[in-house]
CSV table of C-alpha atoms and ligand atoms in Angstrom, one decimal:
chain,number,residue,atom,x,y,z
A,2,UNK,CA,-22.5,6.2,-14.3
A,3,UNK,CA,-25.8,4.9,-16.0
A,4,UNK,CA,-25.1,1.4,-14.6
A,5,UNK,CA,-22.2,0.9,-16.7
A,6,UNK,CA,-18.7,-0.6,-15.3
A,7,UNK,CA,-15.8,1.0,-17.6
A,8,UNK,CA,-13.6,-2.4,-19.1
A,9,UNK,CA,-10.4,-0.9,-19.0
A,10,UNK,CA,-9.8,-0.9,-15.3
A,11,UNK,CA,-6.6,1.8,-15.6
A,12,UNK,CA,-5.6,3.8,-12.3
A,13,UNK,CA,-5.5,7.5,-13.4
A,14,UNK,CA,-1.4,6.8,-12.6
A,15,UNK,CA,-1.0,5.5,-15.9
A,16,UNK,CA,-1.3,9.0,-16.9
A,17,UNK,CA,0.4,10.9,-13.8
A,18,UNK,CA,3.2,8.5,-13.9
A,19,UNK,CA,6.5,8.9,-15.6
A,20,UNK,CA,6.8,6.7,-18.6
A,21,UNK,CA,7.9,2.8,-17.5
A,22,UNK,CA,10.8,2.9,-19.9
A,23,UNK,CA,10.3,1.0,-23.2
A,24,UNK,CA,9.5,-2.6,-22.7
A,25,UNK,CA,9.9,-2.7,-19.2
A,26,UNK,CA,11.6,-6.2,-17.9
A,27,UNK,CA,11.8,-9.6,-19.6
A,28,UNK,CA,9.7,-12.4,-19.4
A,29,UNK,CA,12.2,-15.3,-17.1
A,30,UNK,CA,12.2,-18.1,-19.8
A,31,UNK,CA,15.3,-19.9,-18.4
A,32,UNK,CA,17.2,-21.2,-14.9
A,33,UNK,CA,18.9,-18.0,-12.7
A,34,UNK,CA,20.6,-18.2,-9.6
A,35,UNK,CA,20.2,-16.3,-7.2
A,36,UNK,CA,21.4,-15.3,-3.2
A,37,UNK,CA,17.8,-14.1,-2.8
A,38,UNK,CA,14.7,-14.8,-5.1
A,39,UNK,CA,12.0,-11.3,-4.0
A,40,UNK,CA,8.3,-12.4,-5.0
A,41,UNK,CA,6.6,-8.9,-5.9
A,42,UNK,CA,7.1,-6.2,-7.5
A,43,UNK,CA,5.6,-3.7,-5.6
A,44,UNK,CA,6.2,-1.1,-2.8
A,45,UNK,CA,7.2,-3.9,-0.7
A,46,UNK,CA,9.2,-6.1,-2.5
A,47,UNK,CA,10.8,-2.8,-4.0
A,48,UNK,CA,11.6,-1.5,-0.6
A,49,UNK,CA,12.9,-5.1,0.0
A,50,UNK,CA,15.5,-5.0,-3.3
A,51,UNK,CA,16.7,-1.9,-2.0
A,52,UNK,CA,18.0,-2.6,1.0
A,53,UNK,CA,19.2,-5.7,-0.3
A,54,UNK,CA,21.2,-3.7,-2.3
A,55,UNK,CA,22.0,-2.2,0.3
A,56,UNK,CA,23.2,-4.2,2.4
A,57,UNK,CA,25.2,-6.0,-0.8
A,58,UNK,CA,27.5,-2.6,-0.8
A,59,UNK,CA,29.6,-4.8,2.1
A,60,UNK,CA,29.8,-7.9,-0.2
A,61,UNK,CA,28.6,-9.0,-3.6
A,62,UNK,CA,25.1,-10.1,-3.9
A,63,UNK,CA,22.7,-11.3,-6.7
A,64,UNK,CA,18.9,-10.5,-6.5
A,65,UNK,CA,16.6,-11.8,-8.9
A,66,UNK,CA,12.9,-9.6,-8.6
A,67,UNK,CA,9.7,-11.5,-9.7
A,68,UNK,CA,6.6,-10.0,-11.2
A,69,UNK,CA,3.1,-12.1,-12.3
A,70,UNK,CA,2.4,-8.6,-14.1
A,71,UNK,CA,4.5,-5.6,-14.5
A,72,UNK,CA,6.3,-3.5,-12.0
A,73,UNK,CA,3.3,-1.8,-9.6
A,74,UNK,CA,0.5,-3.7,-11.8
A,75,UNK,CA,-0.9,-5.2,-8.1
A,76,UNK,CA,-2.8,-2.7,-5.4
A,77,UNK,CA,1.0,-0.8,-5.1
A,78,UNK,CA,0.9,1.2,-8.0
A,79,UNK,CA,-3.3,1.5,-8.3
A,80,UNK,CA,-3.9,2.9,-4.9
A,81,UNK,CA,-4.7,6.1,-3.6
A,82,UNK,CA,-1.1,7.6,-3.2
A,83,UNK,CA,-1.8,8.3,0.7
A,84,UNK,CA,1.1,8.1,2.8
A,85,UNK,CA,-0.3,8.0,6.2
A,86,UNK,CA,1.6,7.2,9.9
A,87,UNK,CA,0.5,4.2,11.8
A,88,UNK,CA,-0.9,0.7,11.4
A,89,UNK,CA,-4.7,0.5,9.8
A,90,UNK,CA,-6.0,1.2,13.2
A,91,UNK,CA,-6.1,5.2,14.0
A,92,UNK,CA,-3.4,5.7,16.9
A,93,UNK,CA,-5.2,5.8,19.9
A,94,UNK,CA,-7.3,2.3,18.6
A,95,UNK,CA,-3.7,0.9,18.3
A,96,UNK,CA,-2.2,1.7,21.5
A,97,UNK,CA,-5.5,0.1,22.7
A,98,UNK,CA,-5.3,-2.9,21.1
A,99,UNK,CA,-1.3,-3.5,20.2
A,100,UNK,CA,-0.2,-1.9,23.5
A,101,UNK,CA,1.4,1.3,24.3
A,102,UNK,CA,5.1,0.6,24.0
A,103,UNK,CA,4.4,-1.3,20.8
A,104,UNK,CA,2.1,1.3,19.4
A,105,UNK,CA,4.4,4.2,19.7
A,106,UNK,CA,6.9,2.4,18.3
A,107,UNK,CA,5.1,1.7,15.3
A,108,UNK,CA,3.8,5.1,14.5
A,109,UNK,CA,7.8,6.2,15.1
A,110,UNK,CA,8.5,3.8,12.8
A,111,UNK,CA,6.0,5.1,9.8
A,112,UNK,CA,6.7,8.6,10.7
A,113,UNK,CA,10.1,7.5,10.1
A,114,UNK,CA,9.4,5.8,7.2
A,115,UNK,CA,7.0,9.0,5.6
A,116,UNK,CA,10.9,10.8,5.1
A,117,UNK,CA,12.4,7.8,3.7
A,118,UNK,CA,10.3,7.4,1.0
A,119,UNK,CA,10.5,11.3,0.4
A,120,UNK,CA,14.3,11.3,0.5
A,121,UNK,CA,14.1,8.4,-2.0
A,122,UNK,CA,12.0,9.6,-4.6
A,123,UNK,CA,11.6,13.1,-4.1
A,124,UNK,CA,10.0,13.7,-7.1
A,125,UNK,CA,6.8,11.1,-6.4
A,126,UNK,CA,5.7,12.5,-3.1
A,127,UNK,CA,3.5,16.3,-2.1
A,128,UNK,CA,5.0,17.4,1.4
A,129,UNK,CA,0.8,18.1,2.0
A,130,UNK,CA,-0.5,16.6,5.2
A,131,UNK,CA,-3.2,14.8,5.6
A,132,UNK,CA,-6.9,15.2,7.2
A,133,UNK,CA,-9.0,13.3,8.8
A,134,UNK,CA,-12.5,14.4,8.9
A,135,UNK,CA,-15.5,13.1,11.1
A,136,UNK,CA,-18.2,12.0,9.3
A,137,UNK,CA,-21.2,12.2,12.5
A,138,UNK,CA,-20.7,13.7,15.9
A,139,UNK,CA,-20.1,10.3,17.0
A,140,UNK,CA,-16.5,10.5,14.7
A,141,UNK,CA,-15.9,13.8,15.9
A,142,UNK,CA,-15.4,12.3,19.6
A,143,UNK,CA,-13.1,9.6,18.2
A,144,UNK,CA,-10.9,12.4,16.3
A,145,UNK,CA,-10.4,14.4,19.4
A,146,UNK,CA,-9.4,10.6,21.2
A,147,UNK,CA,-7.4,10.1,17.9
A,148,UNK,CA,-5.9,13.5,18.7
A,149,UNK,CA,-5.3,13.6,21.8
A,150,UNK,CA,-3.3,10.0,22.3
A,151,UNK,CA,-1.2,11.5,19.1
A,152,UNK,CA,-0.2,15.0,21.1
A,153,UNK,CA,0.2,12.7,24.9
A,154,UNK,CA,2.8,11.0,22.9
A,155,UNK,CA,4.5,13.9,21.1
A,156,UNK,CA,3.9,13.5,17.7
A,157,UNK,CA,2.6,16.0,15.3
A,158,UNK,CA,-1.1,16.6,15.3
A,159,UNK,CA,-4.1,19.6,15.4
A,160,UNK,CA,-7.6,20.0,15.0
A,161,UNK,CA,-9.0,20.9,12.0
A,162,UNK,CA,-11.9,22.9,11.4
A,163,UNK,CA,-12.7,23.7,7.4
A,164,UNK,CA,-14.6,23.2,4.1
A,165,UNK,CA,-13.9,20.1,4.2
A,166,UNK,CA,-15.2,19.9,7.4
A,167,UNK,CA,-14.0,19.4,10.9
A,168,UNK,CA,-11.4,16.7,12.5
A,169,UNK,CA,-8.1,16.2,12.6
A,170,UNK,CA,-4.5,17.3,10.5
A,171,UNK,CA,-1.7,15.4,11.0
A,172,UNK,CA,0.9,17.4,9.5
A,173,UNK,CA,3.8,15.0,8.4
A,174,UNK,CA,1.7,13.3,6.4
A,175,UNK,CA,1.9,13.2,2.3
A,176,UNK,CA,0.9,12.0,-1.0
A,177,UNK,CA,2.3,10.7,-3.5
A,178,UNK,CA,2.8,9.2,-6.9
A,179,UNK,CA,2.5,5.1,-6.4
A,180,UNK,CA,3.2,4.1,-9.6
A,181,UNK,CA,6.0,6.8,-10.4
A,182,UNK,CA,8.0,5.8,-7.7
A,183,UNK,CA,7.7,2.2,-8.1
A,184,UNK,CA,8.9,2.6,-11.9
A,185,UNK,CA,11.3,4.7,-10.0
A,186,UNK,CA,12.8,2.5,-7.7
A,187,UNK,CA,12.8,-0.4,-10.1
A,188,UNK,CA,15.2,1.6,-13.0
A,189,UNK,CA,17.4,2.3,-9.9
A,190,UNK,CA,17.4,-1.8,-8.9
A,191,UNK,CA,18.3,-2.6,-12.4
A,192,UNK,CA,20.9,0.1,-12.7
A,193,UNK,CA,22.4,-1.6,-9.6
A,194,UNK,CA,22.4,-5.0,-11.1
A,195,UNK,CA,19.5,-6.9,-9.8
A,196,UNK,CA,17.9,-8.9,-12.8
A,197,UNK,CA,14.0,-7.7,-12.5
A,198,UNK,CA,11.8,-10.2,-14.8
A,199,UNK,CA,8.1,-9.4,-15.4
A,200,UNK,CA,5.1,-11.2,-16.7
A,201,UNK,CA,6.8,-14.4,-14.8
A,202,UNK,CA,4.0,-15.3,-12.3
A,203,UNK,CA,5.1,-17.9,-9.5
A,204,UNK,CA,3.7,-21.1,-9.4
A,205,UNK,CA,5.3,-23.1,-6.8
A,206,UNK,CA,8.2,-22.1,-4.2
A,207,UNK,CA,10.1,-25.0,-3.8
A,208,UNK,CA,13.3,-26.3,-1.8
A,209,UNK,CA,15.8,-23.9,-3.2
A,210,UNK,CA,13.7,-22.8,-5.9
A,211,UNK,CA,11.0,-20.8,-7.5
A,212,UNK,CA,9.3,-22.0,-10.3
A,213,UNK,CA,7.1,-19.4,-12.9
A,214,UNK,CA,5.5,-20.3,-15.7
A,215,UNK,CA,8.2,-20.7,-18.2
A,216,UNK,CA,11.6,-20.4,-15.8
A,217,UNK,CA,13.0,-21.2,-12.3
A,218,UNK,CA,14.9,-19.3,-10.1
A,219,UNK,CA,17.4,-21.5,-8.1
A,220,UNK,CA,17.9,-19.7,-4.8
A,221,UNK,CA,19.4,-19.9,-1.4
A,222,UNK,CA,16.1,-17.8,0.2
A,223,UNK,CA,12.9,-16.2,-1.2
A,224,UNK,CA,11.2,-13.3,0.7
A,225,UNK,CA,7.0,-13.4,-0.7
A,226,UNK,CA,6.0,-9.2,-1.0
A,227,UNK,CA,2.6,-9.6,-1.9
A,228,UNK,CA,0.1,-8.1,-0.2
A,229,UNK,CA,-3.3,-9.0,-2.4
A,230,UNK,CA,-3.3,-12.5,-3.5
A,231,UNK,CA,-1.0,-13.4,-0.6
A,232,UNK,CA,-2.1,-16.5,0.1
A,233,UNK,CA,-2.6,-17.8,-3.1
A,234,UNK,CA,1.3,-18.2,-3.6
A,235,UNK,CA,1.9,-19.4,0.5
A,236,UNK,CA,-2.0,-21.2,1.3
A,237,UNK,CA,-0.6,-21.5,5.0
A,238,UNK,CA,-1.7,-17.8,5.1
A,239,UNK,CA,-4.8,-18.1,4.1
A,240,UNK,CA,-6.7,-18.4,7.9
A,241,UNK,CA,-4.8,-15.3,8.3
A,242,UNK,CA,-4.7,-13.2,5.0
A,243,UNK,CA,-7.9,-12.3,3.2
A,244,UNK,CA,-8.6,-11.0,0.1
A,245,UNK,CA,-10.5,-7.6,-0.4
A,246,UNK,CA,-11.0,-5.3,-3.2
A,247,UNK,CA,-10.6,-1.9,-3.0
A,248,UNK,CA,-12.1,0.4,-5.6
A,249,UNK,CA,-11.4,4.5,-7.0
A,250,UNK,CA,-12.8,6.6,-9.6
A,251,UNK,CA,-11.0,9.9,-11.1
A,252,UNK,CA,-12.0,13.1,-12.7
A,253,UNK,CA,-10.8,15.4,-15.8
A,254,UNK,CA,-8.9,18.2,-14.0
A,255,UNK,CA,-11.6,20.3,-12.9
A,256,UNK,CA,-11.4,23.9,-10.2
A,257,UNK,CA,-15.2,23.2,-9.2
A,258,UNK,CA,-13.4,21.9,-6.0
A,259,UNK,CA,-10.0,22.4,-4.5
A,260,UNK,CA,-8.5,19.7,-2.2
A,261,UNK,CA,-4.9,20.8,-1.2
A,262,UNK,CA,-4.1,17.5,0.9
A,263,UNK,CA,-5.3,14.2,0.8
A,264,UNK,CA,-9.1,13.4,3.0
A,265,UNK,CA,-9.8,10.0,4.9
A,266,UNK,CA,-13.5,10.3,6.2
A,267,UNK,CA,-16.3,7.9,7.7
A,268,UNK,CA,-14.1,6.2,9.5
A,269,UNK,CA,-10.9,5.6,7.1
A,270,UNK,CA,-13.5,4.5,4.6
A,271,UNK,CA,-13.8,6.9,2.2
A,272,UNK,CA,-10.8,8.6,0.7
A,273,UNK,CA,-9.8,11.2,-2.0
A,274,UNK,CA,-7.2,13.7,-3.0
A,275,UNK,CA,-6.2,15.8,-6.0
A,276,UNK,CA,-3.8,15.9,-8.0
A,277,UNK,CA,-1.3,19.0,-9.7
A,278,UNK,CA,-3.5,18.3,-12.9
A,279,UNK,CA,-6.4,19.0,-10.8
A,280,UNK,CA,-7.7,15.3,-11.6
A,281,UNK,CA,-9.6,14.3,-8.3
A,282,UNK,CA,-9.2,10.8,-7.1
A,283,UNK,CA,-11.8,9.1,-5.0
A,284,UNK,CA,-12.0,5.7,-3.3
A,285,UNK,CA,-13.9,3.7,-0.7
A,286,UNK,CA,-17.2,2.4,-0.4
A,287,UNK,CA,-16.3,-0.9,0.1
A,288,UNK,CA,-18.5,-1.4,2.8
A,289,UNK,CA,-21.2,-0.4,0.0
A,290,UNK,CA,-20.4,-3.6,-1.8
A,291,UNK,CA,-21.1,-5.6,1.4
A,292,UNK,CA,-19.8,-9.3,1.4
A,293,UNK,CA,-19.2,-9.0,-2.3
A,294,UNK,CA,-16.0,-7.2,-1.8
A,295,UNK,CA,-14.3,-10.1,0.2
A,296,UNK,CA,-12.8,-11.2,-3.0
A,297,UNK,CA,-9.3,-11.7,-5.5
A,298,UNK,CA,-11.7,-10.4,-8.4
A,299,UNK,CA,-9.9,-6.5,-9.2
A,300,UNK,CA,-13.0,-5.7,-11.4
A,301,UNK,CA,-14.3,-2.7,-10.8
A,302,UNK,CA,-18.3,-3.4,-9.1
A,303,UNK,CA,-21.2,-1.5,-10.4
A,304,UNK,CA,-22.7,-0.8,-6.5
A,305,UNK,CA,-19.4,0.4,-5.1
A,306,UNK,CA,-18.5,2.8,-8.8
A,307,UNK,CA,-22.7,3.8,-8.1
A,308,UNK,CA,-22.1,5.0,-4.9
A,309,UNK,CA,-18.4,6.6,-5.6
A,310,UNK,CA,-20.0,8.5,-8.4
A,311,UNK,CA,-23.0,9.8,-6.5
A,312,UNK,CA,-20.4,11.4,-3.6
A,313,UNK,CA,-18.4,12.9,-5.9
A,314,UNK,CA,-21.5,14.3,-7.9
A,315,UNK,CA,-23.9,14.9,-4.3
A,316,UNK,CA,-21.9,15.1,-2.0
A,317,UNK,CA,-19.1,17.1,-3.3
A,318,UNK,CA,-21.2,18.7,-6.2
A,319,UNK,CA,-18.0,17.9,-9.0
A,320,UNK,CA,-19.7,17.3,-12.4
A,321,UNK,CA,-16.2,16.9,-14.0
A,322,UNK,CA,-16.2,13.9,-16.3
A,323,UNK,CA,-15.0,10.6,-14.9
A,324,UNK,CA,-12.2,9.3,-16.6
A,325,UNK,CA,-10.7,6.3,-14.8
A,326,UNK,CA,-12.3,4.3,-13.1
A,327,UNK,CA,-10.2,0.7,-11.5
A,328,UNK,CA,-9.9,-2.0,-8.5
A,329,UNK,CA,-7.3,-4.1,-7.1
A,330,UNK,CA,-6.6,-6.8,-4.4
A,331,UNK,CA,-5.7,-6.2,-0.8
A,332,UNK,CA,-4.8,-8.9,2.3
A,333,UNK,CA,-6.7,-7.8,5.7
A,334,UNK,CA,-5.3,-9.4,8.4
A,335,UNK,CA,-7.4,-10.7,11.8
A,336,UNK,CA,-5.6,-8.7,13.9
A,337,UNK,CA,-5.1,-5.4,12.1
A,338,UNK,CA,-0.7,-6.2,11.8
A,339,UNK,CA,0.8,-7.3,9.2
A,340,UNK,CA,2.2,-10.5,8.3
A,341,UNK,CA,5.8,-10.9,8.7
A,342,UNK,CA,7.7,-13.6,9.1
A,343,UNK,CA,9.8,-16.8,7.8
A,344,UNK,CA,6.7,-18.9,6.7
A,345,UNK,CA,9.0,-22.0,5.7
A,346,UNK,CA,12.5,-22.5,6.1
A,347,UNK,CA,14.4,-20.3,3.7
A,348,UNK,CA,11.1,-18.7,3.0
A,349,UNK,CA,10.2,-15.0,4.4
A,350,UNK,CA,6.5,-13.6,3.2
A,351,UNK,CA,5.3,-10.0,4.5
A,352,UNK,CA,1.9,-8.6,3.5
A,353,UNK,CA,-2.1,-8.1,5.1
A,354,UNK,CA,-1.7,-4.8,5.4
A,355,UNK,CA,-5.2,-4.4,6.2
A,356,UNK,CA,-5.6,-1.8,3.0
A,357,UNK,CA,-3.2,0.6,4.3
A,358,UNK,CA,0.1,-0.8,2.7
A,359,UNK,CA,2.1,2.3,1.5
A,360,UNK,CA,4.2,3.3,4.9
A,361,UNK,CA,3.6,-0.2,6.4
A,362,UNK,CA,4.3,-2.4,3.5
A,363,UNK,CA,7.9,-0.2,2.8
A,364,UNK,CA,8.7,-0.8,6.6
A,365,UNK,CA,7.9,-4.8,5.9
A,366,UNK,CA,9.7,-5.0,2.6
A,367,UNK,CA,13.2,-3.5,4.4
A,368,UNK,CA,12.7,-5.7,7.3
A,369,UNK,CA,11.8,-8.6,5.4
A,370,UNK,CA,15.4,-8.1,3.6
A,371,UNK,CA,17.2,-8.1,6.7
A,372,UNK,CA,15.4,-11.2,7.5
A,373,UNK,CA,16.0,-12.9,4.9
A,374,UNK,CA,20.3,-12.4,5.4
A,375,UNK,CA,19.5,-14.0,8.7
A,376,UNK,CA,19.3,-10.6,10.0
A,377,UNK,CA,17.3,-9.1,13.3
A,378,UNK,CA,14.0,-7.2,12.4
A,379,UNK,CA,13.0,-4.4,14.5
A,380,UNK,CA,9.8,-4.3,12.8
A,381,UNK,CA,9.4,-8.3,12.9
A,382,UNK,CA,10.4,-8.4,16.5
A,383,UNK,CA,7.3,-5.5,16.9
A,384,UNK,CA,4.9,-7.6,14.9
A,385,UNK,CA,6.0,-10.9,17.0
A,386,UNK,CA,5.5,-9.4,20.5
A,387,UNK,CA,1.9,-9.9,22.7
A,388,UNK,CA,-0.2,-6.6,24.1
A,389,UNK,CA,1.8,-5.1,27.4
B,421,FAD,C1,-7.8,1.2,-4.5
B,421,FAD,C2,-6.8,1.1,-3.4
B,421,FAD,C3,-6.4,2.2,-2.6
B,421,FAD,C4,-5.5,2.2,-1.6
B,421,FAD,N1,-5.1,3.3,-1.0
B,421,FAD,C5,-4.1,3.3,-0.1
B,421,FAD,C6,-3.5,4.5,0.4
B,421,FAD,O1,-4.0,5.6,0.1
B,421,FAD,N2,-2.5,4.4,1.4
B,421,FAD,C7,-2.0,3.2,1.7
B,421,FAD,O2,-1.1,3.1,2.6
B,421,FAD,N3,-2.5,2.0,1.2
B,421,FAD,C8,-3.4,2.0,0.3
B,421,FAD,N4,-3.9,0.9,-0.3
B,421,FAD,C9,-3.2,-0.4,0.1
B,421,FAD,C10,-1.8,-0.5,-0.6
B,421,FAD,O3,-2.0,-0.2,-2.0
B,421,FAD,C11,-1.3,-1.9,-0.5
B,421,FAD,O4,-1.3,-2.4,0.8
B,421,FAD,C12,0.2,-1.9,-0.9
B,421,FAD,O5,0.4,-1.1,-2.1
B,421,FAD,C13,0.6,-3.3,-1.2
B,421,FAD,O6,1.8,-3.3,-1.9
B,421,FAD,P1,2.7,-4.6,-2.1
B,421,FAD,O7,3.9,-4.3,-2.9
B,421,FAD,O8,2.9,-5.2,-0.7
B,421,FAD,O9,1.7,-5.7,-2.8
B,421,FAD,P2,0.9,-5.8,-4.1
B,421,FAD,O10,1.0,-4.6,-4.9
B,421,FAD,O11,-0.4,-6.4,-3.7
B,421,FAD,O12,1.7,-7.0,-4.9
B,421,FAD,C14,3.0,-6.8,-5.3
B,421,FAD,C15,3.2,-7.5,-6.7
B,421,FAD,O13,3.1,-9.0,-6.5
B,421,FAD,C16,2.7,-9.5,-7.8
B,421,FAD,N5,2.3,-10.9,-7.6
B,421,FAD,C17,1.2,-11.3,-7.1
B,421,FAD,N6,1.1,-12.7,-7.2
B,421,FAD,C18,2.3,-13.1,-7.8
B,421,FAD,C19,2.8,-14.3,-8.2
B,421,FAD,N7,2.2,-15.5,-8.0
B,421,FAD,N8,4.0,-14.3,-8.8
B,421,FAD,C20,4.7,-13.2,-9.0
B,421,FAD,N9,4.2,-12.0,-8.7
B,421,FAD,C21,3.0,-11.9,-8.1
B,421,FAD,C22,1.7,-8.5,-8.3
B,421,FAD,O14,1.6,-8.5,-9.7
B,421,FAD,C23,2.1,-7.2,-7.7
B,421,FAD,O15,2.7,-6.4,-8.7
B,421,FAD,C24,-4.8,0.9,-1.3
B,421,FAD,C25,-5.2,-0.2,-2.1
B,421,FAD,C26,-6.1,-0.1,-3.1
B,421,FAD,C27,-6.4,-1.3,-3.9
């Protein structure tokens, strides 16, 4: 890329996406009330709305959705539209460190969670599978391990051996269109009657209320779905929510290289898949950008664009032109779980999804609903338990 950062920072989904719809939501420049006040308005606090709304069907319920940007404008709808079972750590990592019981139950839960998103918004997501391909012998061992806990338990799995290289398939896997189906599932919110208000960033969450920049939402209970920046809005998170930056490139449509599912390699790293255009995507390198990349900054850094741009160009030979090239913010958590809970009282946060939020953060965002109507959380109750 000759050392230069492109300025405009726009995920190829801009282009993939359907339309948002005119002007998209107001600004809040006034008091609302509200049963619940959702912070986010992303995959997670999307997912959140919905079952809301769902659970409003039995009685009438008002649902006031705040974004600082516009609907998908954080890492939801500028990521790399892999929908992948299980928690960041690979499966057989997980059932090491979470506990079996709890493990399993997780990965059910995402597998489950894979065909809920696909019923949702059929049109976003590609039925492909995924792969994941060993970068050194050493990974090769750790696929077959990463294999082999997958099949003792029953769920879907298979080696791989092909031009991509070798490794494993998990077949219920898919990709999808992040942004689409955000834009989706926020038309459908509106359409339902929750009031959805963008450019409104939250400054403060008070007792019964949330205060933005120019408005205040007076509410019973607030559920926080923000996964980068988490712990800007709630600071109590911040020992256990930090911020990192996760970076992509894509290409013009180009045939030099055909990639009919979506590839995580070196470790979960590196990442890419292509699109029906034939645009390729690729992300990763962040452990290129070394300590720099611990950050809230969602500029696009020349050393991790360098050394995306010399893979695609070396190591996959694709001379395509680059055409987008963008960051955005992410919460890893300590432990590798998420974060979900009631933070203060009234007051429910999820997020730290440890840069895999798509499956996990959907999951979060339904059971951070429930929570928040003083609900039980299968999902919470899983995050809450100790190792057996
Ligand atoms: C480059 C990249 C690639 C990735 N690839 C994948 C992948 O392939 N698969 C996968 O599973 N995960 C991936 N992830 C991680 C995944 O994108 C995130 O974990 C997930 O999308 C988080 O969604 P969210 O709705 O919880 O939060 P976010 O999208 O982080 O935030 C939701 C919204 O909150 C808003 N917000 C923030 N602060 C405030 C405030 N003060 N007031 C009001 N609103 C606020 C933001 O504007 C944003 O729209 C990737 C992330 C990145 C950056």
């Amino acid at each position: 890329m000759a050392n230069r950062v492109v300025a405009d920072n726009v995920p190829v989904w801009e282009a993939e996406a359907v339309p948002s719809g005119g002007a998209g939501y107001p600004r809040l420049t006034t008091t609302v009330d509200a049963d619940v006040c959702v912070i986010g308005l992303g995959g997670s606090g999307l997912s959140c709305i919905a079952e809301l709304m769902r659970a409003g069907s039995r009685e009438s319920r008002h649902i006031v959705g705040l974004d600082a940007g516009k609907v998908g404008s954080g890492a939801a709808g500028r990521n790399g539209g892999l929908l992948l079972a299980g928690t960041a750590a690979f499966y057989h990592d997980a059932v090491r460190l979470f506990g079996h019981a709890r493990a399993r139950r997780l990965y059910e839960l995402t597998i489950e969670q894979i065909a809920a998103i696909a019923r949702e918004t059929p049109d976003a997501v590609r039925r492909t599978g995924s792969l994941r391909i060993a970068s050194s012998d050493e990974e090769q061992v750790d696929c077959l391990a990463h294999l082999h806990a997958l099949r003792a338990d029953g769920f879907p799995g298979e080696p791989y051996a092909g031009p991509e290289g070798t490794g494993l398939l998990v077949p219920t896997d898919c990709a999808f269109d992040p942004l689409g189906r955000l834009r989706m599932l926020a038309c459908r919110a509106a359409d339902r009657g929750a009031q959805l208000f963008e450019r409104s960033p939250v400054t403060d969450i008070g007792a019964g209320e949330v205060v933005t920049g120019a408005g205040r939402v007076r509410c019973e209970r607030v559920v926080v779905a923000v996964d980068g920046r988490l712990s800007r809005i709630l600071p109590e998170l911040r020992p256990r929510a930090r911020d990192a930056r996760l970076q992509m490139l894509a290409t013009a449509p180009t045939t030099e290289i055909s990639v009919s599912r979506p590839v995580y390699a070196r470790w979960g790293y590196d990442y890419r898949q292509q699109l029906d255009s034939g645009s390729l995507m690729l992300g990763g390198f962040r452990d290129a950008g070394g300590e720099e990349e611990w950050t809230d900054d969602s500029t696009p850094s020349n050393v991790v664009q360098t050394r995306l741009e010399a893979f695609l160009r070396e190591g996959l030979g694709v001379r395509a032109p680059i055409t987008h090239r963008w960051a955005a913010t992410v919460s890893y958590s300590a432990t590798g779980l998420p974060v979900l809970e009631e933070v203060r009282p009234g007051v429910v946060a999820t997020g730290a999804y440890s840069g895999t939020g798509n499956v996990v953060g959907a999951l979060c965002g339904r059971a951070a609903a429930r929570l928040a109507l003083g609900e039980r959380a299968e999902m919470a109750d899983l995050l809450a338990v100790t190792a057996d």
